[in-house]
mmCIF file of C-alpha atoms in Angstrom:
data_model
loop_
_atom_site.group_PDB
_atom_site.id
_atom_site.type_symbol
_atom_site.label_atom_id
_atom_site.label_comp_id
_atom_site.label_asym_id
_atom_site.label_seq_id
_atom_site.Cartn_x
_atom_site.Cartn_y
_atom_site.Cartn_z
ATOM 1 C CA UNK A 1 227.902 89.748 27.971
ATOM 2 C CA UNK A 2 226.258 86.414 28.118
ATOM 3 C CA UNK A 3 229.495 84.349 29.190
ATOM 4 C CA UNK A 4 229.372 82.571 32.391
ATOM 5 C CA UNK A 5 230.632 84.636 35.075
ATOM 6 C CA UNK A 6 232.226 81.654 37.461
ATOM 7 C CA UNK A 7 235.007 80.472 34.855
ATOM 8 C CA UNK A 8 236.705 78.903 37.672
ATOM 9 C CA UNK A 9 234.660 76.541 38.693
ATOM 10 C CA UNK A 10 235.689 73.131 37.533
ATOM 11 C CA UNK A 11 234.203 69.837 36.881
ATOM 12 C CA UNK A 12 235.900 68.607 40.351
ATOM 13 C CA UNK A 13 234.108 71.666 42.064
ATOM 14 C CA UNK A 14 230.954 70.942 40.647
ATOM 15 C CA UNK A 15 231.843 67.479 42.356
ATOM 16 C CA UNK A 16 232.344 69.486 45.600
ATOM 17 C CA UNK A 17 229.286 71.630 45.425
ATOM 18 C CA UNK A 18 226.916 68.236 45.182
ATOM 19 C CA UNK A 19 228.728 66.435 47.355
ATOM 20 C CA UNK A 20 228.070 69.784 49.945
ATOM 21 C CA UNK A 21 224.887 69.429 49.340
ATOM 22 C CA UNK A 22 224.346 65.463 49.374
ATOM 23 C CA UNK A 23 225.392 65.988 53.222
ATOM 24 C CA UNK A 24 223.528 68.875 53.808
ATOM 25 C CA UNK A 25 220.298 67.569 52.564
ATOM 26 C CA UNK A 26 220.874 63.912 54.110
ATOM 27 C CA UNK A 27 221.004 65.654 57.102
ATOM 28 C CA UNK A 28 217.916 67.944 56.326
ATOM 29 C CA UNK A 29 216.192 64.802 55.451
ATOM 30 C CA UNK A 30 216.674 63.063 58.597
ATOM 31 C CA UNK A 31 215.023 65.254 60.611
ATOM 32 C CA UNK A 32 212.083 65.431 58.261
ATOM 33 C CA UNK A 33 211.953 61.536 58.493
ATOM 34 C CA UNK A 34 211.667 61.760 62.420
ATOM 35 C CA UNK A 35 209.178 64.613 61.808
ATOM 36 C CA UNK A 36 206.778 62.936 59.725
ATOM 37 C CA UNK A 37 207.854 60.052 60.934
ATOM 38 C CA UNK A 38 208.156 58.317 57.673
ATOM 39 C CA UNK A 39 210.832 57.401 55.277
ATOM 40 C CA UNK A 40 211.680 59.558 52.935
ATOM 41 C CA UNK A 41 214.163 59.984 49.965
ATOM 42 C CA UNK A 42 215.841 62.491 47.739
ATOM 43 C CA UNK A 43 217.662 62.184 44.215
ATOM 44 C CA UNK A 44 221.342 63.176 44.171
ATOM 45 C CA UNK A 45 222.038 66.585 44.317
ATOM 46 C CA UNK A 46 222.205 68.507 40.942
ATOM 47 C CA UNK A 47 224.580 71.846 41.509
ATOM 48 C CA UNK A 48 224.108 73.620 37.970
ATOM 49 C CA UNK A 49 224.627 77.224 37.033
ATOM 50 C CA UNK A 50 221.329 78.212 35.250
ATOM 51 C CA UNK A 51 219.276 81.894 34.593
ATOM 52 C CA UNK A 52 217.300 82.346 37.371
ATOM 53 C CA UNK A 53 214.062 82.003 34.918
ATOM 54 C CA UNK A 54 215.151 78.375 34.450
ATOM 55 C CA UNK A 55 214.672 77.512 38.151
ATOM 56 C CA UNK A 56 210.701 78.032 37.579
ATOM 57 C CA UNK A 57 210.724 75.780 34.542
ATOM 58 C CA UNK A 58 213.074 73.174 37.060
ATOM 59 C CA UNK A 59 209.747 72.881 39.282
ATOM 60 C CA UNK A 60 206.364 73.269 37.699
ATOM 61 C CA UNK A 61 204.468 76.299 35.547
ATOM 62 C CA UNK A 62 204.523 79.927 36.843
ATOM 63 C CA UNK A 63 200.858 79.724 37.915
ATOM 64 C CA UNK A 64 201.362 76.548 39.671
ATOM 65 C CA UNK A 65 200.315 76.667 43.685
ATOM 66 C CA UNK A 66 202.771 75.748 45.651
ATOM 67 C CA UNK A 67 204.324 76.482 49.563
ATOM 68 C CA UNK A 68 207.673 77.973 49.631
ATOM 69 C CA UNK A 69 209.435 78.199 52.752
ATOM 70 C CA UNK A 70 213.173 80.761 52.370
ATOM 71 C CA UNK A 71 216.020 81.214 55.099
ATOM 72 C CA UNK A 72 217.981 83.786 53.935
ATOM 73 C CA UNK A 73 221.523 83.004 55.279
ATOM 74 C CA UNK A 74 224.490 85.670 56.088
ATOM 75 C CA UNK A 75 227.699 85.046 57.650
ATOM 76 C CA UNK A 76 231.033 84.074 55.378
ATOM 77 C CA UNK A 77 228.132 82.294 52.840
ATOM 78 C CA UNK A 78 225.434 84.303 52.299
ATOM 79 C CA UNK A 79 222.697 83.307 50.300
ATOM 80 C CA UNK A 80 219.170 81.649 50.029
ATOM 81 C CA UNK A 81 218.125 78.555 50.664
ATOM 82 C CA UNK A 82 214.308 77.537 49.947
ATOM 83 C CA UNK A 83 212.356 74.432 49.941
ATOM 84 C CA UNK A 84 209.203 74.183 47.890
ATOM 85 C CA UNK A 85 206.614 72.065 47.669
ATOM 86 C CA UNK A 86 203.481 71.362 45.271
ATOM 87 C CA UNK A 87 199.511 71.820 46.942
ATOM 88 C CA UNK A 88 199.056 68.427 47.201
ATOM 89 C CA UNK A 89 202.507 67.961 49.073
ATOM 90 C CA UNK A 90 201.982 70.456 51.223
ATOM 91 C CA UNK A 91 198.452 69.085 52.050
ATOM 92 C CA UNK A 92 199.992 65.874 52.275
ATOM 93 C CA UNK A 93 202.972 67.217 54.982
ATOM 94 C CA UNK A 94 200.311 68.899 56.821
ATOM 95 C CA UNK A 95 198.479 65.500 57.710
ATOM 96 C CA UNK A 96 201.491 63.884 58.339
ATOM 97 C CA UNK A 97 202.781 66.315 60.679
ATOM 98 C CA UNK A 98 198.984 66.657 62.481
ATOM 99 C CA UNK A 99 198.840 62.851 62.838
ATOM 100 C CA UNK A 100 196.168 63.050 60.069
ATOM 101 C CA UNK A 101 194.951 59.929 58.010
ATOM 102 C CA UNK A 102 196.190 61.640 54.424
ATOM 103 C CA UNK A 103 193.628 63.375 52.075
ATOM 104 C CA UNK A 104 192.310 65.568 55.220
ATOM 105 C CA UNK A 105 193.221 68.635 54.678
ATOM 106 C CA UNK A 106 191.973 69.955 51.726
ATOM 107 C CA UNK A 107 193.051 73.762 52.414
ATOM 108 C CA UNK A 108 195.958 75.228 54.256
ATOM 109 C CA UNK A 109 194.334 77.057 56.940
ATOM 110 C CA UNK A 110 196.996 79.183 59.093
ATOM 111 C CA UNK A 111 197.608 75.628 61.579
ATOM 112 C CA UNK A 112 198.617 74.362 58.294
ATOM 113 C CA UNK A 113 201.085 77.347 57.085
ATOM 114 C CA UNK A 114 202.715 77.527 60.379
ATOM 115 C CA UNK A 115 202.925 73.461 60.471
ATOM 116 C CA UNK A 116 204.760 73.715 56.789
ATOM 117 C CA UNK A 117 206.739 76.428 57.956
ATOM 118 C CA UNK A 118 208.275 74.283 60.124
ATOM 119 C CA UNK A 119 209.044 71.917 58.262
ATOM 120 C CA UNK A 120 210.830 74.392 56.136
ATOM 121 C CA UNK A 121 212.642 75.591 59.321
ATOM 122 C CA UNK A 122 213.484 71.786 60.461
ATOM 123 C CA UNK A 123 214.784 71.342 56.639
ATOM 124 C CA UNK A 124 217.032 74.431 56.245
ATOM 125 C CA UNK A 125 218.180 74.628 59.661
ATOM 126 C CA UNK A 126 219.750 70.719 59.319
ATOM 127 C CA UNK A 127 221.074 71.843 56.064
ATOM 128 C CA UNK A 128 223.040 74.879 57.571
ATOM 129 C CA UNK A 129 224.096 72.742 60.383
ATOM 130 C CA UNK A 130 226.123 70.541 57.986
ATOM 131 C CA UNK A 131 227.442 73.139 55.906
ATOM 132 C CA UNK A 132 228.775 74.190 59.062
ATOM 133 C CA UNK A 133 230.144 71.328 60.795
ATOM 134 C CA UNK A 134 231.703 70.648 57.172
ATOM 135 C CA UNK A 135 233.589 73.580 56.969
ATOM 136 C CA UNK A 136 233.448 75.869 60.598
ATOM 137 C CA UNK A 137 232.343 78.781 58.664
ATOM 138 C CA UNK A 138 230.231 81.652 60.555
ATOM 139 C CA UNK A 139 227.057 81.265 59.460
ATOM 140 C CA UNK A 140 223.757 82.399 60.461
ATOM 141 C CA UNK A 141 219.720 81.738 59.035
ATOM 142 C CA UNK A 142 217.466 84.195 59.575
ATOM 143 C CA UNK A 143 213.588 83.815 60.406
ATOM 144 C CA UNK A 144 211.981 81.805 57.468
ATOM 145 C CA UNK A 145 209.350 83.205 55.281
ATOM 146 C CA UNK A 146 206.636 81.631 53.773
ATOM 147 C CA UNK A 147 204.302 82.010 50.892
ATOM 148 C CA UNK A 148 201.732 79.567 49.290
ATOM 149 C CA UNK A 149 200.800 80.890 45.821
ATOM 150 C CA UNK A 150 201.910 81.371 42.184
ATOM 151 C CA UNK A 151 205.797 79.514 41.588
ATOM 152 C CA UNK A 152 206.663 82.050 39.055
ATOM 153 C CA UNK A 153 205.706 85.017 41.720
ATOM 154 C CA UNK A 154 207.210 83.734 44.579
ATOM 155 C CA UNK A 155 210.707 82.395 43.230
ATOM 156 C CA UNK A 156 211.474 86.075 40.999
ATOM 157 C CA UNK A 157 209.803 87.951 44.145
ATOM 158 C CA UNK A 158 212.888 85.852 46.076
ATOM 159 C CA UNK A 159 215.586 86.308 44.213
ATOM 160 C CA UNK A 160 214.766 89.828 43.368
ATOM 161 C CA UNK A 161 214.680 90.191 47.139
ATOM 162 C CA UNK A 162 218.051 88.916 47.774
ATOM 163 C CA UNK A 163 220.079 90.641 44.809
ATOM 164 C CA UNK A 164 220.135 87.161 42.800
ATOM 165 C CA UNK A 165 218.828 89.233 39.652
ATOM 166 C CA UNK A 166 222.469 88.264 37.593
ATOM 167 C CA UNK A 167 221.823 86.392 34.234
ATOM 168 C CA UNK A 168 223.053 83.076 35.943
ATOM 169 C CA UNK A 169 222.406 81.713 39.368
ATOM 170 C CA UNK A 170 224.223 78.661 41.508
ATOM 171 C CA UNK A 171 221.312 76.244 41.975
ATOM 172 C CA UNK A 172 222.108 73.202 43.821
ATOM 173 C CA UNK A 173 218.570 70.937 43.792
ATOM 174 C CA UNK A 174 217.572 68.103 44.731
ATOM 175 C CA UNK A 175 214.016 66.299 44.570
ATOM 176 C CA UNK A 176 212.397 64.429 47.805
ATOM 177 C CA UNK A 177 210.136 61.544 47.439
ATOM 178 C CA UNK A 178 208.300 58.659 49.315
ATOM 179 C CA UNK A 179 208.638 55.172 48.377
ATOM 180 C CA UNK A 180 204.659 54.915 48.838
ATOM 181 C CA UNK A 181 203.137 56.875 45.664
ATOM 182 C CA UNK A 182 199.916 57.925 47.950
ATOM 183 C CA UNK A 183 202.139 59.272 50.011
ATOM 184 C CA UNK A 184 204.577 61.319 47.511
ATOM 185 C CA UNK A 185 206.383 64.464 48.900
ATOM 186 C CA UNK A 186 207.151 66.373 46.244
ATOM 187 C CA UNK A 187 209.248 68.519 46.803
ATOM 188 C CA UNK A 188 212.359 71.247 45.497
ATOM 189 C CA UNK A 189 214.967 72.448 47.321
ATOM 190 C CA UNK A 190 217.475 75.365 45.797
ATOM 191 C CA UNK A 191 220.532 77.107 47.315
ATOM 192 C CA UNK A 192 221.262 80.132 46.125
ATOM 193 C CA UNK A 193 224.169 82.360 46.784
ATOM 194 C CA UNK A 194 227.177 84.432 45.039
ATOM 195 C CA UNK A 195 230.595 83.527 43.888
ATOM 196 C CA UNK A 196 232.657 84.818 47.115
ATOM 197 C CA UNK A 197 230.645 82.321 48.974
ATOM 198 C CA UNK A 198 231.296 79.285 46.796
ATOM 199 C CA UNK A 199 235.379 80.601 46.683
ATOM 200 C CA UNK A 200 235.204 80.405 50.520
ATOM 201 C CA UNK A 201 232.945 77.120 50.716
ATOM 202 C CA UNK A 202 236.094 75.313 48.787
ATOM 203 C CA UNK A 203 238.983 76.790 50.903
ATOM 204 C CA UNK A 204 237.165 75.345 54.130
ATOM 205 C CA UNK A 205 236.969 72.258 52.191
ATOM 206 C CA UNK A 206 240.690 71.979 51.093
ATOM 207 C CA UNK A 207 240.070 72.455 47.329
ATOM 208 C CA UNK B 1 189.736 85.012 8.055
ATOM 209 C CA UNK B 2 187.558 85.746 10.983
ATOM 210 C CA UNK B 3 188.865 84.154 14.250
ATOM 211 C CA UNK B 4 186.718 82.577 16.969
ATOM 212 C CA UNK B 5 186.865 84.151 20.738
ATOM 213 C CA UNK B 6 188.879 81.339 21.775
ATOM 214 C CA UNK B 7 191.371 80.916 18.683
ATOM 215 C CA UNK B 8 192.871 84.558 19.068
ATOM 216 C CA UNK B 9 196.385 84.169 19.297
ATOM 217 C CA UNK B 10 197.997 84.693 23.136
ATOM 218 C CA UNK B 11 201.564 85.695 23.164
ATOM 219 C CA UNK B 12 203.845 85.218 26.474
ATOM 220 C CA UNK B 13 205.371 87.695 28.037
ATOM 221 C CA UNK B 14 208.873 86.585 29.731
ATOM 222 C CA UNK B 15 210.197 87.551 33.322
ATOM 223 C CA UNK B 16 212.453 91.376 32.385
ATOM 224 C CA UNK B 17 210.867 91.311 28.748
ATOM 225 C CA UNK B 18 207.982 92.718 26.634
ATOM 226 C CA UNK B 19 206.150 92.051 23.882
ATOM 227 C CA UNK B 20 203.760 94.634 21.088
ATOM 228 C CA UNK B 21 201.168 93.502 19.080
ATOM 229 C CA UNK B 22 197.941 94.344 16.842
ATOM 230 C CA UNK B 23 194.189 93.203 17.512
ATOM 231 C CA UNK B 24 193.606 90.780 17.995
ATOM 232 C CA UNK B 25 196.307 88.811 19.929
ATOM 233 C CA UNK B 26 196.029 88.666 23.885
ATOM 234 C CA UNK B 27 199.114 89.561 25.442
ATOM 235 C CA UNK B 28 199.786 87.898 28.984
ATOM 236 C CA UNK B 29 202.692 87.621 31.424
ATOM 237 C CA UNK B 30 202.489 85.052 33.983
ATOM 238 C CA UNK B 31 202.810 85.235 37.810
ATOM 239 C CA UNK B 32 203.605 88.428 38.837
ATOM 240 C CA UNK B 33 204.613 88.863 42.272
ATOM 241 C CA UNK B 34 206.924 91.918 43.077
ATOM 242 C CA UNK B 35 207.646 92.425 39.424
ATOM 243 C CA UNK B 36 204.978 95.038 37.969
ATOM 244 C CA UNK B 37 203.239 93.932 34.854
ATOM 245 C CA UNK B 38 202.582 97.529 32.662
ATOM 246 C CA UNK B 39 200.409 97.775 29.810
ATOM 247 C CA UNK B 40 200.048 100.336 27.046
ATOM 248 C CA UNK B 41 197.411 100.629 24.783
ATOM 249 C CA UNK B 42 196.738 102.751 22.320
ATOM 250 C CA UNK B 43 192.552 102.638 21.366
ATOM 251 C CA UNK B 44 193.134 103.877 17.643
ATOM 252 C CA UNK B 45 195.326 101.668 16.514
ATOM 253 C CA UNK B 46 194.505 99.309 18.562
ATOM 254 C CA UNK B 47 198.319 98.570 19.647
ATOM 255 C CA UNK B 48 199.056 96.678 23.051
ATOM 256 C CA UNK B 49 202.320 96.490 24.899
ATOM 257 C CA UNK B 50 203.242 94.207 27.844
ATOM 258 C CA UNK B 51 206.260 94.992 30.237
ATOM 259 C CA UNK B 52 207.211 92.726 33.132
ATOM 260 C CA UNK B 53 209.798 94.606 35.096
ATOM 261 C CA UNK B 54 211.466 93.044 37.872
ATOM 262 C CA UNK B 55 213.317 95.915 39.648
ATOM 263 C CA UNK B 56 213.085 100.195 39.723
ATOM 264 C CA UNK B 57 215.984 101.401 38.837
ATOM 265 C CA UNK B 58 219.130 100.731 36.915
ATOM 266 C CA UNK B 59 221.524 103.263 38.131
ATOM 267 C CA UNK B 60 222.085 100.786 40.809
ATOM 268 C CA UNK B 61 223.752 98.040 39.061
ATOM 269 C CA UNK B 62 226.985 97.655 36.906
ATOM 270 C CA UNK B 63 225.738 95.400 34.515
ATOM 271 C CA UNK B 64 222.654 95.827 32.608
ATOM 272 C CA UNK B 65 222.388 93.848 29.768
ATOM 273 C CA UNK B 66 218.610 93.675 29.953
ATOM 274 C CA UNK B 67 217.167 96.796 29.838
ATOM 275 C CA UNK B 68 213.424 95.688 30.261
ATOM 276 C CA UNK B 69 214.167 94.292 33.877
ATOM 277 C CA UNK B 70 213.830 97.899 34.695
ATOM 278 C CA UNK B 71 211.354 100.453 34.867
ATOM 279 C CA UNK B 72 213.466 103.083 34.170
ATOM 280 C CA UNK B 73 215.126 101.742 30.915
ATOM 281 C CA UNK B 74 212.054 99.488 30.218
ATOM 282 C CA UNK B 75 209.490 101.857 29.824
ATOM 283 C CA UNK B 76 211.104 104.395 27.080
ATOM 284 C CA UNK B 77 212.031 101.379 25.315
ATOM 285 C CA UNK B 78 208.407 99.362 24.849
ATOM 286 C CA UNK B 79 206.743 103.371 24.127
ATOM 287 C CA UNK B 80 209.450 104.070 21.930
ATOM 288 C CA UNK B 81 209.096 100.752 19.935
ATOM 289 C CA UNK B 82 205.081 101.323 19.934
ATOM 290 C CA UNK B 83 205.918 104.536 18.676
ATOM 291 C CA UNK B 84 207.613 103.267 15.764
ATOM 292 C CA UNK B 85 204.781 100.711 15.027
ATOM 293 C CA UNK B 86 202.023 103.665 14.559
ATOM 294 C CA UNK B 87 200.933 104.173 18.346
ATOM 295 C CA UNK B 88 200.569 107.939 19.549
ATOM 296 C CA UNK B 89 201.952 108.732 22.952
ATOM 297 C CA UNK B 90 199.027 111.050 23.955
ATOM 298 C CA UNK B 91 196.613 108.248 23.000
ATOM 299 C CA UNK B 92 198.501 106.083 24.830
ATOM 300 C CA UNK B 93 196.703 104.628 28.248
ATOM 301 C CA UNK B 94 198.847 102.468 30.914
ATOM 302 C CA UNK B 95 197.718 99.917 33.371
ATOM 303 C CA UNK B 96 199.402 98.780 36.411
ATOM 304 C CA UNK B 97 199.465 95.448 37.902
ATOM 305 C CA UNK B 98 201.467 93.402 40.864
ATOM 306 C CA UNK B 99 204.094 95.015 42.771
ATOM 307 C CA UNK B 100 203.254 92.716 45.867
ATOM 308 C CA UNK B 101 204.859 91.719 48.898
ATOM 309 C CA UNK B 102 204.885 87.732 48.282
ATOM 310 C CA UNK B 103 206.455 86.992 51.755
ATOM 311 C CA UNK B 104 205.060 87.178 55.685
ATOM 312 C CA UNK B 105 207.746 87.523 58.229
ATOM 313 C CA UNK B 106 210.854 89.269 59.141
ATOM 314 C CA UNK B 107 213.224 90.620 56.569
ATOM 315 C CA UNK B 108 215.151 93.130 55.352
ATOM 316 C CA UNK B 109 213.212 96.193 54.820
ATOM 317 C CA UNK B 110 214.636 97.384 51.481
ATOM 318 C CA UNK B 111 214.947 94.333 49.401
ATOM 319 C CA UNK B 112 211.036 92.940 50.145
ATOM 320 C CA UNK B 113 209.840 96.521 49.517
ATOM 321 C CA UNK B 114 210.557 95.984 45.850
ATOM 322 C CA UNK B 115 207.413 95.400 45.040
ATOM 323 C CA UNK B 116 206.149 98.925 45.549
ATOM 324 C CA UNK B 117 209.144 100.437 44.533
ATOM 325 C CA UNK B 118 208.520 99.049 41.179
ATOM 326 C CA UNK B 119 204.906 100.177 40.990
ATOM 327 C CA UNK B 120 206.659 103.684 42.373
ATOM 328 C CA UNK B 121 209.057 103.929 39.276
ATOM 329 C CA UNK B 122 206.619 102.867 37.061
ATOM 330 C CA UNK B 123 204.140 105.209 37.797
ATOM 331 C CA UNK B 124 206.623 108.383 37.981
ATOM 332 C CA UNK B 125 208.207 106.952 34.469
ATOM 333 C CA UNK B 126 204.878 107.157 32.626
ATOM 334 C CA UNK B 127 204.181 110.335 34.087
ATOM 335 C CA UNK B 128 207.525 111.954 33.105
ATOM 336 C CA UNK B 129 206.608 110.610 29.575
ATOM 337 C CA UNK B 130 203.042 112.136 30.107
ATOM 338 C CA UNK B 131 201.111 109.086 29.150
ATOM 339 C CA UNK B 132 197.900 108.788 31.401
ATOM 340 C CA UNK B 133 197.574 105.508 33.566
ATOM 341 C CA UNK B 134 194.305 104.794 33.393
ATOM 342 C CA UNK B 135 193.749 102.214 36.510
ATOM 343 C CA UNK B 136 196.078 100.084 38.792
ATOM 344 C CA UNK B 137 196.035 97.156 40.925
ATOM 345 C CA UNK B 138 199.247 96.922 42.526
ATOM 346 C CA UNK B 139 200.140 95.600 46.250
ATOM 347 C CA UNK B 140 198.679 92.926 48.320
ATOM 348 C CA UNK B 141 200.136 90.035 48.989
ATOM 349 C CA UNK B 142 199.044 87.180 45.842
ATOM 350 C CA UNK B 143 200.884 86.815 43.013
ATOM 351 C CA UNK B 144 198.995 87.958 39.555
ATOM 352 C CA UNK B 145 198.546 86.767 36.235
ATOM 353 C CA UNK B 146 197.798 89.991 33.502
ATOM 354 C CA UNK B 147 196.566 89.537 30.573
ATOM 355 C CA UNK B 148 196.367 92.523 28.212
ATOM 356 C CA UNK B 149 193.396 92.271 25.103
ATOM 357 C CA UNK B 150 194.265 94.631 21.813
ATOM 358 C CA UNK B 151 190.716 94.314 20.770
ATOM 359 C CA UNK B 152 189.429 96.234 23.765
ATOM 360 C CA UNK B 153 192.259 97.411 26.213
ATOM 361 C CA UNK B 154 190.885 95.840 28.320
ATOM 362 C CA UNK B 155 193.195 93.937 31.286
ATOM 363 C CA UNK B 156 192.461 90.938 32.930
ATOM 364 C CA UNK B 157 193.756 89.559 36.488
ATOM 365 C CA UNK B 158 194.100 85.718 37.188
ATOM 366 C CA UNK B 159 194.795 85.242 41.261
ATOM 367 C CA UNK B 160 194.609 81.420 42.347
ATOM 368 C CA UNK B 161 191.697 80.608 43.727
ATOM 369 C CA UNK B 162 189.851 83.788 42.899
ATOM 370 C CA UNK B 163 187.223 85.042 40.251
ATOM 371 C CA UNK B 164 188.788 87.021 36.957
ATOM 372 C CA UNK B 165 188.916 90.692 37.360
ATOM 373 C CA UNK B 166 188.610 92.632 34.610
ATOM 374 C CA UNK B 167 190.133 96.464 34.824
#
């Protein structure tokens, strides 16, 4: 059966989901901004049901490097939530978080990883923070993990990992960028998670 | 019409799909990382067959509506297909690739040890089916590119920033 299995969802919950996540990431943004200390943007939130193959096409090729950073969170809304981020972004994020001038590091040493993990940490945990204050749901992250290698194997080696193997995922992404173009972040960030969460997300919300 | 090296046809090989073909077209799936890329070949008839499973075992879920997303339903299906296409399933040779653990840190034991419990099902498929595997490279921690050549059975691995290797 290749029907969509989240008939209820509506146009106006669609709405919901991206407004959910315009907060959430604002917030996650935010603290990046005082991180890097740097301004930085995002493109409004897409929330799109798509197969899970799609989300490699959303980013880049399946043999293109990049850092992933994943909280896996549990609680009333389980799911996944991961930021990634091309090589040259990541190089990028790991100057501006070392003070660096940009175009220094050329290879993400272990400084680097944990430095990116961090970031990661800093992003997701904002994120969850809103969600929560939003709605008062329980909800817990877990300890990030991190890889920096192939898209394709790290985002099926994911959501293999955390049962999202259905035909058709809940993405909600969004896009960050600098207004300088030397000093582009490019980056992805994807929320993951199951119907029961979503039904529960839009009862704390009053829809 | 004789084909230069670099004009053979490559065919793709999707995420919980496979794909058969003749000499000389390359088959290659991209980016393995817990998912196990397995390869048939059978050197007579020079036949090739590319799996990428993503998960052991079907028993597990409800609703399969891919059967090549598993080694358990994926395997019989690619062998039976070469079957029907000429190959012989005591010439047949296997190769496996990927089954890796993509992720440092903390986490649920079961779900990030997917990687060998693919390359686990895998192997004791093709065994139950007696076809011989002839060479692995499963585990680690990168994610793989295989890339399967009909000419010569041959299998090639693409890891970033690393030198080819051939098995």
């Amino acid at each position: 059966m290749a029907m969509n299995k989240y008939p209820e969802l509506s146009a106006t919950h669609m709405d919901a989901l991206r407004e959910i996540s315009n907060i959430g990431m604002g917030n996650a943004l935010t603290s990046l901004a005082q991180l890097v200390n740097r301004r930085i943007n995002m493109n409004v939130p897409v929330a799109t049901f798509m197969p899970f193959e799609e989300t490699i096409s959303r980013v880049g090729g399946p043999e293109e490097l990049v850092s992933c950073v994943s909280v896996r969170m549990s609680g009333e809304v389980p799911g996944l939530v991961l930021f990634l981020f091309n090589s040259e972004s990541t190089l990028r994020l790991v100057d501006m978080l070392m003070g660096l001038e940009l175009g220094t590091t050329s290879e993400l040493d272990e400084i680097g990883q944990s430095a990116v993990m961090e970031v990661g940490n800093v992003l997701s945990g904002a994120f969850v923070g809103a969600l929560y204050s939003l709605t008062s749901l329980e909800m817990r992250s877990a300890v990030p993990l991190f890889a920096y290698d192939m898209l394709g194997a790290i985002l099926t080696s994911l959501m293999v990992a955390s049962g999202r193997v259905e035909e058709q995922v809940l993405v909600i992404e969004t896009s960050l960028f600098q207004e300088q173009a030397e000093a582009n972040i490019k980056g992805h960030f994807f929320m993951l998670t199951e119907p029961g969460s979503i039904a529960k997300l839009f009862n704390a919300l009053g829809f | 019409m004789e084909l230069a090296v670099k004009d053979i046809a490559e065919i793709q090989v999707g995420i919980a799909d496979y794909k058969i073909a003749r000499e000389p077209v390359k088959l290659i799936t991209l980016g393995l990382g817990s998912c196990v890329g397995v390869s048939l070949y059978d050197p007579v008839t020079k036949l090739g067959g590319l799996l990428h499973v993503m998960l052991p075992d079907s028993t597990q879920f409800n609703n399969v509506n891919k059967p090549a997303k598993f080694a358990d339903l994926g395997i019989p299906l690619i062998v039976k297909e070469m079957q029907s296409k000429g190959a012989s399933i005591n010439r047949l040779q296997a190769k496996l690739v990927g089954g890796a653990q993509m992720f440092s840190g903390l986490d649920d034991k079961m779900t990030l040890n997917i990687g060998h419990r693919n390359a686990d099902k895998s192997r004791d498929m093709l065994k139950k089916m007696g076809i011989r595997i002839l060479v692995e490279e499963v585990g680690g921690n990168r994610g793989r590119t295989m890339i399967l050549d009909t000419q010569t059975g041959q299998v090639t691995i693409r890891t970033l920033g690393n030198k080819l290797q051939v098995i």
